[in-house]
mmCIF file of C-alpha atoms and ligand atoms in Angstrom:
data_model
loop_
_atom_site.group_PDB
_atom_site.id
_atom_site.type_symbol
_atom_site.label_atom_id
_atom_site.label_comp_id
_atom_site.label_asym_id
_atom_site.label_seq_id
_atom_site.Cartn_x
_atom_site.Cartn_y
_atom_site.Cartn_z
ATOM 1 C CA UNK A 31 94.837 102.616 117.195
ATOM 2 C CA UNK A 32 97.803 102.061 115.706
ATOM 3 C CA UNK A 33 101.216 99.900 117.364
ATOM 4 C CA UNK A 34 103.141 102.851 117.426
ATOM 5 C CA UNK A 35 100.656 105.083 119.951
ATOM 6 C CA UNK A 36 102.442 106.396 123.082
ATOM 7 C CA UNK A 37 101.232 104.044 126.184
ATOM 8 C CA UNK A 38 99.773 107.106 127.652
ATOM 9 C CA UNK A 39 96.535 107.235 125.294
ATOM 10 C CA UNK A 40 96.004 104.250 124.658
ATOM 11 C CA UNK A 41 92.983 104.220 127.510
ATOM 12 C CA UNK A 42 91.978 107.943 126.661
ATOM 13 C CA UNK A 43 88.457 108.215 125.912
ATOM 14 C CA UNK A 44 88.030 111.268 123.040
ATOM 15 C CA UNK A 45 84.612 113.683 123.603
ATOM 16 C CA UNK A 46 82.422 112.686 121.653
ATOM 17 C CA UNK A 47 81.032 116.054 119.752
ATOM 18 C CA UNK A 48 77.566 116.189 118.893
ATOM 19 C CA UNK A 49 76.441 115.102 115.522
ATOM 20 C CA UNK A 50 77.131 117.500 112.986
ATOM 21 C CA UNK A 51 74.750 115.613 110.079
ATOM 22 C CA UNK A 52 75.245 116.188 105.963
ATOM 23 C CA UNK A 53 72.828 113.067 104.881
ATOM 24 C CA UNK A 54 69.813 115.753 105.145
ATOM 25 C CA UNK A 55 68.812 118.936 106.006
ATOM 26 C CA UNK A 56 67.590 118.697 109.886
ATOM 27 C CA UNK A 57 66.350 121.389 112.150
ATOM 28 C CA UNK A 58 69.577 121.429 114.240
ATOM 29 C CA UNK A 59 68.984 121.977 118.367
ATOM 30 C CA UNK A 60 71.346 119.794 119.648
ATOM 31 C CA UNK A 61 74.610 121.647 119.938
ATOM 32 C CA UNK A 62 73.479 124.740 121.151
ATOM 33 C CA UNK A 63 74.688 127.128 118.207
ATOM 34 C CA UNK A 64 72.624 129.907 117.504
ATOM 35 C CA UNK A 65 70.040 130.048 115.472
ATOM 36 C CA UNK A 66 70.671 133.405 113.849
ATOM 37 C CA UNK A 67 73.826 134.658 112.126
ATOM 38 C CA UNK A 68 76.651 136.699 113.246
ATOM 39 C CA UNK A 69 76.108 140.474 112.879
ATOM 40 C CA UNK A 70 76.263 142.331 109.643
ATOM 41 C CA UNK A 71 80.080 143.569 110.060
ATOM 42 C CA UNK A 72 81.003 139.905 110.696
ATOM 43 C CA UNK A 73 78.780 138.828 107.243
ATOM 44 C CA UNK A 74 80.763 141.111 105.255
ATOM 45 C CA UNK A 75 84.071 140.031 105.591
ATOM 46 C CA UNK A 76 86.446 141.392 102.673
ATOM 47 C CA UNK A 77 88.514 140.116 99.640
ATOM 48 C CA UNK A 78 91.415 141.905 101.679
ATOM 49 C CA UNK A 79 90.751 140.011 105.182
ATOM 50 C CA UNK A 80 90.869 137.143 102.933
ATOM 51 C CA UNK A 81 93.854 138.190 100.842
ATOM 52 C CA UNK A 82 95.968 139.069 104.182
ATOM 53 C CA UNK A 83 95.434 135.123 104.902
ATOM 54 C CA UNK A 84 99.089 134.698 103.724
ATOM 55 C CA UNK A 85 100.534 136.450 106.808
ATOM 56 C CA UNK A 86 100.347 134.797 110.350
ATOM 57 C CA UNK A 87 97.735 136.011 112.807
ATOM 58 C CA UNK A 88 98.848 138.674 115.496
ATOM 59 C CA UNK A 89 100.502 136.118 118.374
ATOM 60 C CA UNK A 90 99.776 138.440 121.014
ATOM 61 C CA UNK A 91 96.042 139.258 119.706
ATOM 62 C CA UNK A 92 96.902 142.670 120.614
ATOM 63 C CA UNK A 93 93.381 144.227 118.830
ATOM 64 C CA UNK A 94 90.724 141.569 120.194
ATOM 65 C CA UNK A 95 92.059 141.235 123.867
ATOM 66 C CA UNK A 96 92.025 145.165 124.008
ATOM 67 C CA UNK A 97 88.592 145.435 122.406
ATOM 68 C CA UNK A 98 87.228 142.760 124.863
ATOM 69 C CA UNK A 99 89.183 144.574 127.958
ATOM 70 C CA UNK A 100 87.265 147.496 127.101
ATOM 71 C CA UNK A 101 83.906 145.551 126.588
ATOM 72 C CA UNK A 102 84.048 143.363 130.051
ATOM 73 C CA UNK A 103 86.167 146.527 131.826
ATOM 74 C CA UNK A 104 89.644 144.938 132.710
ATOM 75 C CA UNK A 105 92.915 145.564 131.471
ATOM 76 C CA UNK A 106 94.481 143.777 128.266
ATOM 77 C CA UNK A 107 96.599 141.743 130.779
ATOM 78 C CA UNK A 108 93.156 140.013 132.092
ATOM 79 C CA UNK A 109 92.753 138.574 128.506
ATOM 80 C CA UNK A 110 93.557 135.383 127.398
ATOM 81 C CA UNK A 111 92.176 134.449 123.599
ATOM 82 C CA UNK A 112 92.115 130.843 122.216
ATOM 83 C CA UNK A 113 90.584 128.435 119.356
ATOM 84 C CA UNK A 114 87.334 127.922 120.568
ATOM 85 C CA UNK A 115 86.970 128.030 124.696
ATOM 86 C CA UNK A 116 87.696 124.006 124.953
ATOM 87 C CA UNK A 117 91.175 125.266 123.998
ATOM 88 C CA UNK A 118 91.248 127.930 126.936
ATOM 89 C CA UNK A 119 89.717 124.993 129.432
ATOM 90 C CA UNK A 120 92.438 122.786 127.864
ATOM 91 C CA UNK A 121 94.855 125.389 129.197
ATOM 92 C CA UNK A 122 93.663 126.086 132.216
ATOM 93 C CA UNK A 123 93.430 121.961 133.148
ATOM 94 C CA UNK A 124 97.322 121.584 131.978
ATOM 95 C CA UNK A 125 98.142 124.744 134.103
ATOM 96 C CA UNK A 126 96.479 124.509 137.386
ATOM 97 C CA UNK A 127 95.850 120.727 137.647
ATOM 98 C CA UNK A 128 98.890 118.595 136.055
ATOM 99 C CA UNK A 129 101.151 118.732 139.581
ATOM 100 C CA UNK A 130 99.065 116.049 141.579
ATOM 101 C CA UNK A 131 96.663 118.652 142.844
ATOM 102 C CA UNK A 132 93.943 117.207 140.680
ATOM 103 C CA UNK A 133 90.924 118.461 139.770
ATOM 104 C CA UNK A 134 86.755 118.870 140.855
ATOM 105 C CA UNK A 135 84.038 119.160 139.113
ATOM 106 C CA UNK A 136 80.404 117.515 138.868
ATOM 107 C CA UNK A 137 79.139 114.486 138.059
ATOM 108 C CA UNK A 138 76.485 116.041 135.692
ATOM 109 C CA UNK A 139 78.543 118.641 133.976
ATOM 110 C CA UNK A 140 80.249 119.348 130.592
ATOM 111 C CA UNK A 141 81.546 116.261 129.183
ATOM 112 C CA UNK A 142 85.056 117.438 128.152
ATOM 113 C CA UNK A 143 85.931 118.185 131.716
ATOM 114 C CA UNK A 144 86.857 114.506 132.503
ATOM 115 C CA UNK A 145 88.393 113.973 128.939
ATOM 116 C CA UNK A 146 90.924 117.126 129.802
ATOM 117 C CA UNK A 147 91.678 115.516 132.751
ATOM 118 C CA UNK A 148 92.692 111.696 131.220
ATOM 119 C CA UNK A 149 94.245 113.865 128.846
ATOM 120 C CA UNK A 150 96.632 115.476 131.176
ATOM 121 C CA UNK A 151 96.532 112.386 133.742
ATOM 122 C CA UNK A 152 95.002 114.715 136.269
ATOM 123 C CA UNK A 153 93.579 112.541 138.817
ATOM 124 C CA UNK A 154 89.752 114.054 139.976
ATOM 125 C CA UNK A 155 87.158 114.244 142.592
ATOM 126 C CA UNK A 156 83.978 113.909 141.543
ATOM 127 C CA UNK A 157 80.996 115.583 142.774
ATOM 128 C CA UNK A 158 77.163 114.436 142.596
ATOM 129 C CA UNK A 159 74.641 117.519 142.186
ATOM 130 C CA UNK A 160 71.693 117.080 144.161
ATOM 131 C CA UNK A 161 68.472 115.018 142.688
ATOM 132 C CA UNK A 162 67.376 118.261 141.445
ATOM 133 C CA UNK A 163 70.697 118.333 139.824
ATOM 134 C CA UNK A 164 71.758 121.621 141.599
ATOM 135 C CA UNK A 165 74.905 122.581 142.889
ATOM 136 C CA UNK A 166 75.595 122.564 146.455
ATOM 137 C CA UNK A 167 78.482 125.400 147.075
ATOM 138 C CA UNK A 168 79.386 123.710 150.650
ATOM 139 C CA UNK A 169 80.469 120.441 148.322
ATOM 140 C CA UNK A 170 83.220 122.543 147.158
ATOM 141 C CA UNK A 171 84.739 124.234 150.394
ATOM 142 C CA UNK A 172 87.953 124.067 151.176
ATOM 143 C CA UNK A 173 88.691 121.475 148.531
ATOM 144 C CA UNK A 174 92.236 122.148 147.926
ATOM 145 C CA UNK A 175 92.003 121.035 144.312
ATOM 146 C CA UNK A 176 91.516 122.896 141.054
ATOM 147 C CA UNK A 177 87.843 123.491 140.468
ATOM 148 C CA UNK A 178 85.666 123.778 137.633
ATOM 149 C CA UNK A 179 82.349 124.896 137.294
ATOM 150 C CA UNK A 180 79.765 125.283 134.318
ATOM 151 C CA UNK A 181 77.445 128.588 134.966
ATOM 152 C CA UNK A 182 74.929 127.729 134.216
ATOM 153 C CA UNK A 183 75.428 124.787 133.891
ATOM 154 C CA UNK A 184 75.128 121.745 130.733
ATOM 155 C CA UNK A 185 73.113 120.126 130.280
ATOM 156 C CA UNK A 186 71.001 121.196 133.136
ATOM 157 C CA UNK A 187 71.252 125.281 132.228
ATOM 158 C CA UNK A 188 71.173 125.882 136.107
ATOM 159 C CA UNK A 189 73.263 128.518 137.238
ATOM 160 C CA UNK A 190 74.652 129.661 140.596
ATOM 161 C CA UNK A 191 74.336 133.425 141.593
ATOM 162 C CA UNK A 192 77.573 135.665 142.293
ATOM 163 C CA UNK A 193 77.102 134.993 146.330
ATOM 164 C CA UNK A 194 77.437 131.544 146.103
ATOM 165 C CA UNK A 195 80.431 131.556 143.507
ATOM 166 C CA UNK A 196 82.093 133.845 145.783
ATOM 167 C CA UNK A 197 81.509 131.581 148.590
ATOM 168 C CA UNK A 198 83.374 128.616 146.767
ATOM 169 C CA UNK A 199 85.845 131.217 146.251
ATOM 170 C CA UNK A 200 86.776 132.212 149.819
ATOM 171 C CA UNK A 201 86.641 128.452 151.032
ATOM 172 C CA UNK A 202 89.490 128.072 148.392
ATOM 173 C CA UNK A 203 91.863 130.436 148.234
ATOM 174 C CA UNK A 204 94.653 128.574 147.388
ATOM 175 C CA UNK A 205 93.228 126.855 144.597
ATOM 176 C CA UNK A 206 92.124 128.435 141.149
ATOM 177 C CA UNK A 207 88.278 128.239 140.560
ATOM 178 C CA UNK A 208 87.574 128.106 137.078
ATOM 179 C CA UNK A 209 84.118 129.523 136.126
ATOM 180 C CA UNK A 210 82.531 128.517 132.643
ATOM 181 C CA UNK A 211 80.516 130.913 131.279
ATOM 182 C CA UNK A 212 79.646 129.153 128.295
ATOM 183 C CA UNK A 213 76.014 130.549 128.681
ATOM 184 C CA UNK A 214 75.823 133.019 131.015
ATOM 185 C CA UNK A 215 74.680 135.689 128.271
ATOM 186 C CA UNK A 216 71.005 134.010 128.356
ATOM 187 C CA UNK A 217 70.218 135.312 131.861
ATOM 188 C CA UNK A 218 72.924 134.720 134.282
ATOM 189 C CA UNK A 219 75.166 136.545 136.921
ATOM 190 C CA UNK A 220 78.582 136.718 135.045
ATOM 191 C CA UNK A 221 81.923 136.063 137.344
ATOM 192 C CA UNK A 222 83.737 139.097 135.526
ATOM 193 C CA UNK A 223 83.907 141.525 137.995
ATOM 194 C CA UNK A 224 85.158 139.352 140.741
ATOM 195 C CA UNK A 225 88.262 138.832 139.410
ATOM 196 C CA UNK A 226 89.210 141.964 140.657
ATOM 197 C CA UNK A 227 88.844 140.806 143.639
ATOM 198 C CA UNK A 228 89.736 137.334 143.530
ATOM 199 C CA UNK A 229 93.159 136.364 142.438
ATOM 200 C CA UNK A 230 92.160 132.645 142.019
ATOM 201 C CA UNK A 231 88.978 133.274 139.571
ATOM 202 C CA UNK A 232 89.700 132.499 135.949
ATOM 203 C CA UNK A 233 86.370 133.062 134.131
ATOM 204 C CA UNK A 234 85.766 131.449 130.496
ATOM 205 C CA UNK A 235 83.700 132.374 128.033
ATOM 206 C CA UNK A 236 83.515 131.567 123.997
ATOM 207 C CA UNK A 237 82.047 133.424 120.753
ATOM 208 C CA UNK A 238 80.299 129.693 120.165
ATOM 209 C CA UNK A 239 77.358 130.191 121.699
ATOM 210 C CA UNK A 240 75.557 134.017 122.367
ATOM 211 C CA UNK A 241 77.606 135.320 119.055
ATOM 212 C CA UNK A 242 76.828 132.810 116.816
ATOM 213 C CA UNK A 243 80.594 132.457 116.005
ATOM 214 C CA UNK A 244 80.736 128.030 116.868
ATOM 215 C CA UNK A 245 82.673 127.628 113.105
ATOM 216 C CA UNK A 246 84.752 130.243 113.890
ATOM 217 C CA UNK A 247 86.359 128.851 117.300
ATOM 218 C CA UNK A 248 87.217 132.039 119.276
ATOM 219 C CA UNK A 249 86.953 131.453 122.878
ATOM 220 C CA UNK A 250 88.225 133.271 125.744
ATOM 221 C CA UNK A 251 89.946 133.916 129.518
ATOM 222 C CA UNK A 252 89.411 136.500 132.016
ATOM 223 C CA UNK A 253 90.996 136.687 135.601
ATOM 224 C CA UNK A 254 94.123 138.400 137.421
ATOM 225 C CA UNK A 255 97.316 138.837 135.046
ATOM 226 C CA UNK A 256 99.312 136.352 136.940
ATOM 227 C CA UNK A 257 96.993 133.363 136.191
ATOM 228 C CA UNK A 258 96.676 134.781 132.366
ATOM 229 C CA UNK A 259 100.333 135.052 131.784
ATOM 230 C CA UNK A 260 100.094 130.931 133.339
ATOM 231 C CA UNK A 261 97.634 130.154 130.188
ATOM 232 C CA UNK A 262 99.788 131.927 127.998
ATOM 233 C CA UNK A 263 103.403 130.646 128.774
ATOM 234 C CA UNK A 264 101.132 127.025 127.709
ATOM 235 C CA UNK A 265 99.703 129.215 124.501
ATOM 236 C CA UNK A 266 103.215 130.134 123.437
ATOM 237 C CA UNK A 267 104.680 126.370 123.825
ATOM 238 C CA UNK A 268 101.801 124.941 122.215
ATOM 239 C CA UNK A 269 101.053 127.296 119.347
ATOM 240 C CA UNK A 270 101.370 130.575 119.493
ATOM 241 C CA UNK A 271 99.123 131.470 116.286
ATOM 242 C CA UNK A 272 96.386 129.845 117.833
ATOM 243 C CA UNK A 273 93.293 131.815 116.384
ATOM 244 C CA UNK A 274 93.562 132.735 113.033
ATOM 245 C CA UNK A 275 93.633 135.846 111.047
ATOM 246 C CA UNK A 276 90.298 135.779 110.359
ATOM 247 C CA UNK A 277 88.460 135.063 113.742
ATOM 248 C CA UNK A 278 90.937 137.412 115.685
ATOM 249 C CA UNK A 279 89.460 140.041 112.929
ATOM 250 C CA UNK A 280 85.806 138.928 112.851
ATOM 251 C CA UNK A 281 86.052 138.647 116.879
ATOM 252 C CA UNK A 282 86.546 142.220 117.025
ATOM 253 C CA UNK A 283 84.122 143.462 114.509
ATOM 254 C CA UNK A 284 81.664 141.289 116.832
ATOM 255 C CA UNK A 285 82.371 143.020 119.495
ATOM 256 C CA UNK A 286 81.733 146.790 117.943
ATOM 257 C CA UNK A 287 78.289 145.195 116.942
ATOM 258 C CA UNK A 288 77.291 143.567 120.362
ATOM 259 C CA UNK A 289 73.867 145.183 120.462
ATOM 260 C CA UNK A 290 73.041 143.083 117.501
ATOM 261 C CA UNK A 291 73.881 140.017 119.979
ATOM 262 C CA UNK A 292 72.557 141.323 122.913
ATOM 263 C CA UNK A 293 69.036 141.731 120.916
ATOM 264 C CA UNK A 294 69.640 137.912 119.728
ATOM 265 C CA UNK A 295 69.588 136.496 123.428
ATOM 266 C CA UNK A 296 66.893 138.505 124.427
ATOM 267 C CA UNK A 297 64.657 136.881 121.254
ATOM 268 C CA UNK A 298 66.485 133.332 122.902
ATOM 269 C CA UNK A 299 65.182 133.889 126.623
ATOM 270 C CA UNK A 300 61.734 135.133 125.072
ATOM 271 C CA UNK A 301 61.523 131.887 123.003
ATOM 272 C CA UNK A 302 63.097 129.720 125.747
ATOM 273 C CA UNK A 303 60.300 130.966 128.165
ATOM 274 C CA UNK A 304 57.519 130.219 126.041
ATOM 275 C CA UNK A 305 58.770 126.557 125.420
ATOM 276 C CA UNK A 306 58.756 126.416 129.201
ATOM 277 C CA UNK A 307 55.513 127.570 129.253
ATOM 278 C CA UNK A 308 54.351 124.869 126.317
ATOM 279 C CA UNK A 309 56.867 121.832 127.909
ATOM 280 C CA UNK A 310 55.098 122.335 131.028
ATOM 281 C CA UNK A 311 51.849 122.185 129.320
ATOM 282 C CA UNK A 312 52.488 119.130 127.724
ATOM 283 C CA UNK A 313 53.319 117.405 131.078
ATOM 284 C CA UNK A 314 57.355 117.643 130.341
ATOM 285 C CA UNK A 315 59.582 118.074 133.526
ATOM 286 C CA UNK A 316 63.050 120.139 133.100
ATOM 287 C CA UNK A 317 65.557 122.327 135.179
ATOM 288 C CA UNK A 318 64.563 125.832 135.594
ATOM 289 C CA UNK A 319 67.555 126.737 132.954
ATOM 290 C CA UNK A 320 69.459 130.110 132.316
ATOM 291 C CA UNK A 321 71.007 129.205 128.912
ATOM 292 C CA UNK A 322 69.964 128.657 125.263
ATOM 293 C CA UNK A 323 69.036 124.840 126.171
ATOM 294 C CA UNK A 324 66.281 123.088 127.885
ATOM 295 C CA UNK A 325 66.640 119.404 129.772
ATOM 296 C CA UNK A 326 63.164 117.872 129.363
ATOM 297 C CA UNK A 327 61.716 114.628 130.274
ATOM 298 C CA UNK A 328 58.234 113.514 130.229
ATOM 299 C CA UNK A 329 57.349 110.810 132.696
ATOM 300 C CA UNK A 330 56.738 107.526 131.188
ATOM 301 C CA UNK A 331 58.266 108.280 127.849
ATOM 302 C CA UNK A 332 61.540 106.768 127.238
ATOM 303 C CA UNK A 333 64.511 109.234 126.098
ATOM 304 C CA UNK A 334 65.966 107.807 123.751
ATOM 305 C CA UNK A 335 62.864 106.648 121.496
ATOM 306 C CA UNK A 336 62.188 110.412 121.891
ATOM 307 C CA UNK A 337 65.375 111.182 120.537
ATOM 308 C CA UNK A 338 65.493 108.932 117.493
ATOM 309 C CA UNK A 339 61.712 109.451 116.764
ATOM 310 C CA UNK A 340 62.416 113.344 116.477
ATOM 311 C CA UNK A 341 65.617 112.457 114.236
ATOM 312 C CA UNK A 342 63.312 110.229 112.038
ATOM 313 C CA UNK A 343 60.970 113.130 111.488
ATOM 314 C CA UNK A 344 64.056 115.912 110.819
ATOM 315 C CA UNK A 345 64.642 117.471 114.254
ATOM 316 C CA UNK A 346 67.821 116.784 115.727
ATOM 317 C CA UNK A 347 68.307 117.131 119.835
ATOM 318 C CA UNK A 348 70.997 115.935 122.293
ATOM 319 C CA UNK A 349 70.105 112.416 124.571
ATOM 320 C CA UNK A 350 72.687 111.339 126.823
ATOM 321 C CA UNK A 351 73.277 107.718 127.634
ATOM 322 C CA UNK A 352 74.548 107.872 130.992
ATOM 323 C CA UNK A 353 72.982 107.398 134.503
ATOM 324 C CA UNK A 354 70.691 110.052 135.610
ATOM 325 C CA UNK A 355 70.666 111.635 132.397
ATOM 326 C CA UNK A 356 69.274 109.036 129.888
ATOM 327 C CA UNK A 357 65.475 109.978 130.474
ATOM 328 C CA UNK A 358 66.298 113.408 129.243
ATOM 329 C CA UNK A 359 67.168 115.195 126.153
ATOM 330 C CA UNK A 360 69.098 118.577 125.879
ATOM 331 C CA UNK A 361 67.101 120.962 123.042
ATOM 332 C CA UNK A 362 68.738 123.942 122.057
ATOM 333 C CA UNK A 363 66.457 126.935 121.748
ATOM 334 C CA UNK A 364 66.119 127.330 118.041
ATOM 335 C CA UNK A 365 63.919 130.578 116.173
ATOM 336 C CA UNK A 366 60.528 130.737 117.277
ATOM 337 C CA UNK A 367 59.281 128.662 113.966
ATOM 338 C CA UNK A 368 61.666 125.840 114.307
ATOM 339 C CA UNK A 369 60.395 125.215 118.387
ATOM 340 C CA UNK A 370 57.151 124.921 116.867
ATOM 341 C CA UNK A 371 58.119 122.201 113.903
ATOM 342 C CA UNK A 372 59.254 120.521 117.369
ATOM 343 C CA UNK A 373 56.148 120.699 119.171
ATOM 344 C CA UNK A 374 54.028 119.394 116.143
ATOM 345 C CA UNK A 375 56.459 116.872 116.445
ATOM 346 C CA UNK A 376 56.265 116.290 119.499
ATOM 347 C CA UNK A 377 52.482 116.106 119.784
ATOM 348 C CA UNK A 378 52.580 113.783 116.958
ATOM 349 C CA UNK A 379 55.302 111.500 118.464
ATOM 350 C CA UNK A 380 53.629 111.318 121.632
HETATM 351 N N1 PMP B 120 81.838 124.946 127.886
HETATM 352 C C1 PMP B 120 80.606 124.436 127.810
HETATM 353 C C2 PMP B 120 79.816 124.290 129.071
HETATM 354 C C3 PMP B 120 80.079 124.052 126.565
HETATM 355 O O1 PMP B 120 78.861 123.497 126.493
HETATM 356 C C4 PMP B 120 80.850 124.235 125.400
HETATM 357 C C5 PMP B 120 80.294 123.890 124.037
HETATM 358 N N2 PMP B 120 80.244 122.563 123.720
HETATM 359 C C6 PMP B 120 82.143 124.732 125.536
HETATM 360 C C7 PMP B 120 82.596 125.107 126.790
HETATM 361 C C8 PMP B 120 83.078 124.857 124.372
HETATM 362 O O2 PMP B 120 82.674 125.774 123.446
HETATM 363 P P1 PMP B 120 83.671 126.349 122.355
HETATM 364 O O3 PMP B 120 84.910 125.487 122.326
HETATM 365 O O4 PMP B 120 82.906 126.289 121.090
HETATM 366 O O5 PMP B 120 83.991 127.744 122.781
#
């Protein structure tokens, strides 16, 4: 830190990402990417895409947010676009949080929540999931803050169904629920059509994760065109060329090509139920989860030795050292052949 650091960060605590390795070649479950590549259209990206790099992207994204309109079945004026969907939730903190309202979200939840918050000195309410570690929609009536919800949720991969969101959403109607669908593509209920009903539903969802896009950092927003045009008055005093040339071009190329993804997660949730089927086997315990990750524990093994002893042998995961959580790592579901390099692994280790 240097001397010359405004007051305001000096106590800000960054996210820490997960590791990203170059020392050796690991098999990589531990920040949920996808183990397969983008679709073909998306592979063959052209010397004139490239070439075209010399003019500014399209501020208004006017292609992508019409091409994902059509795919989700809202209007272009439902569509926000950003660099990656931790840009979007960035947004959506700094516009429906900064006044004193605050914001609520759980205590076992995506870890950039709180750091958006210190980041935008957006004071917070906190609120424990059940020992099970799911989410209680009566914790959330009538709240009267901004609040923010992983479904399903991370590390945990539970997920609420559309009932209960809507519940949260009628206890609150003068607050803006923010719904992160991060993974809701490996088996969930998606939030999308309620915003047509709900004028206080902004829904989020990213390229990172069910399009194998992570490297090219295309998230997005969908909800009612009053709360978009909030996230993009921040967009447009903040940087209005936000997603490059590239990704805004590649996004939409993705999009003509979803059946290509939508095959992908159905190989995930095949391969993510048969490493239920073998965690279980092996006497692991783990939320029954919805997304392209699995929370496992084994009774009696510690965590972190877990962690590191996997590392040691060229399988990366995710362990978090924090309370309730340390006992557990998060593995991403990888290709059928790399979950079983884990399990040999795994029966060696233990
Ligand atoms: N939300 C959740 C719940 C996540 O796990 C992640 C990925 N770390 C993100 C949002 C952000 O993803 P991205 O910025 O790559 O879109």
């Amino acid at each position: 830190m240097s001397r010359f650091l405004s007051k305001q960060y000096e106590k800000l605590t960054p996210y820490t990402p997960g590791e990203q390795p170059r020392e050796r070649a690991y098999i990589k479950l531990n920040t949920n990417e996808s183990p397969y590549p983008p679709s073909p259209g998306v592979v063959a990206i052209k010397k004139e895409q490239l070439e075209d790099l010399r003019l500014y992207s399209d501020p208004e994204a006017h292609g992508l947010r019409r091409a994902l309109a059509q795919q989700y079945g809202v209007n272009p004026e439902n569509v926000h676009v950003g660099n990656g969907s931790d840009e979007v939730l960035n947004f959506a903190f700094m516009a429906y949080a900064t006044d004193g309202r605050g914001a609520a979200f759980a205590d076992i939840t995506y870890g950039f929540y709180p750091v958006f918050a210190q980041l935008n000195d957006i004071p917070v309410s906190i609120i424990p999931l059940r020992e099970d570690f799911s989410l209680c929609p009566e914790d959330y009536f009538s709240l009267h803050q901004t609040i923010v919800i992983a479904n399903p949720n991370a590390p945990t991969g539970l997920a609420l169904r559309l009932e209960q969101v809507e519940e949260i959403l009628l206890s609150n109607p003068d607050s803006v629920v923010i719904i992160d669908e991060a993974y809701v593509d490996f088996g969930a209920q998606s939030c999308v059509p309620l915003t047509k009903r709900y004028d206080n539903l902004l829904v989020v969802q990213t390229f990172s994760k069910s399009r194998s896009m992570a490297g090219a950092r295309l998230g997005f927003a969908i909800g009612h065109a009053d709360l978009i045009a909030d996230l993009e008055r921040i967009r447009f005093s903040t940087n209005p060329y936000n997603v490059n040339r590239l990704t805004l071009a590649l996004g939409e190329t993705a999009l003509q090509e979803q059946s290509y993804y939508d095959e992908n997660c159905k190989r995930i949730i095949a391969t993510r139920e048969a490493c239920k089927a073998r965690f279980h086997q092996m006497g692991f315990v783990f939320p029954d989860s919805k997304a392209n990750f699995l929370f496992v524990k084994k009774e009696g093994a510690n965590g972190k030795l877990l962690y590191e002893e996997l590392k040691r042998k060229g399988v990366l995961v995710r362990h978090f050292e924090a309370p309730r959580l340390s006992d557990y790592n998060r593995i991403t579901i990888g290709t059928p052949q790399q979950m079983e390099v884990l399990f040999q692994c795994l029966e060696e280790i233990l």
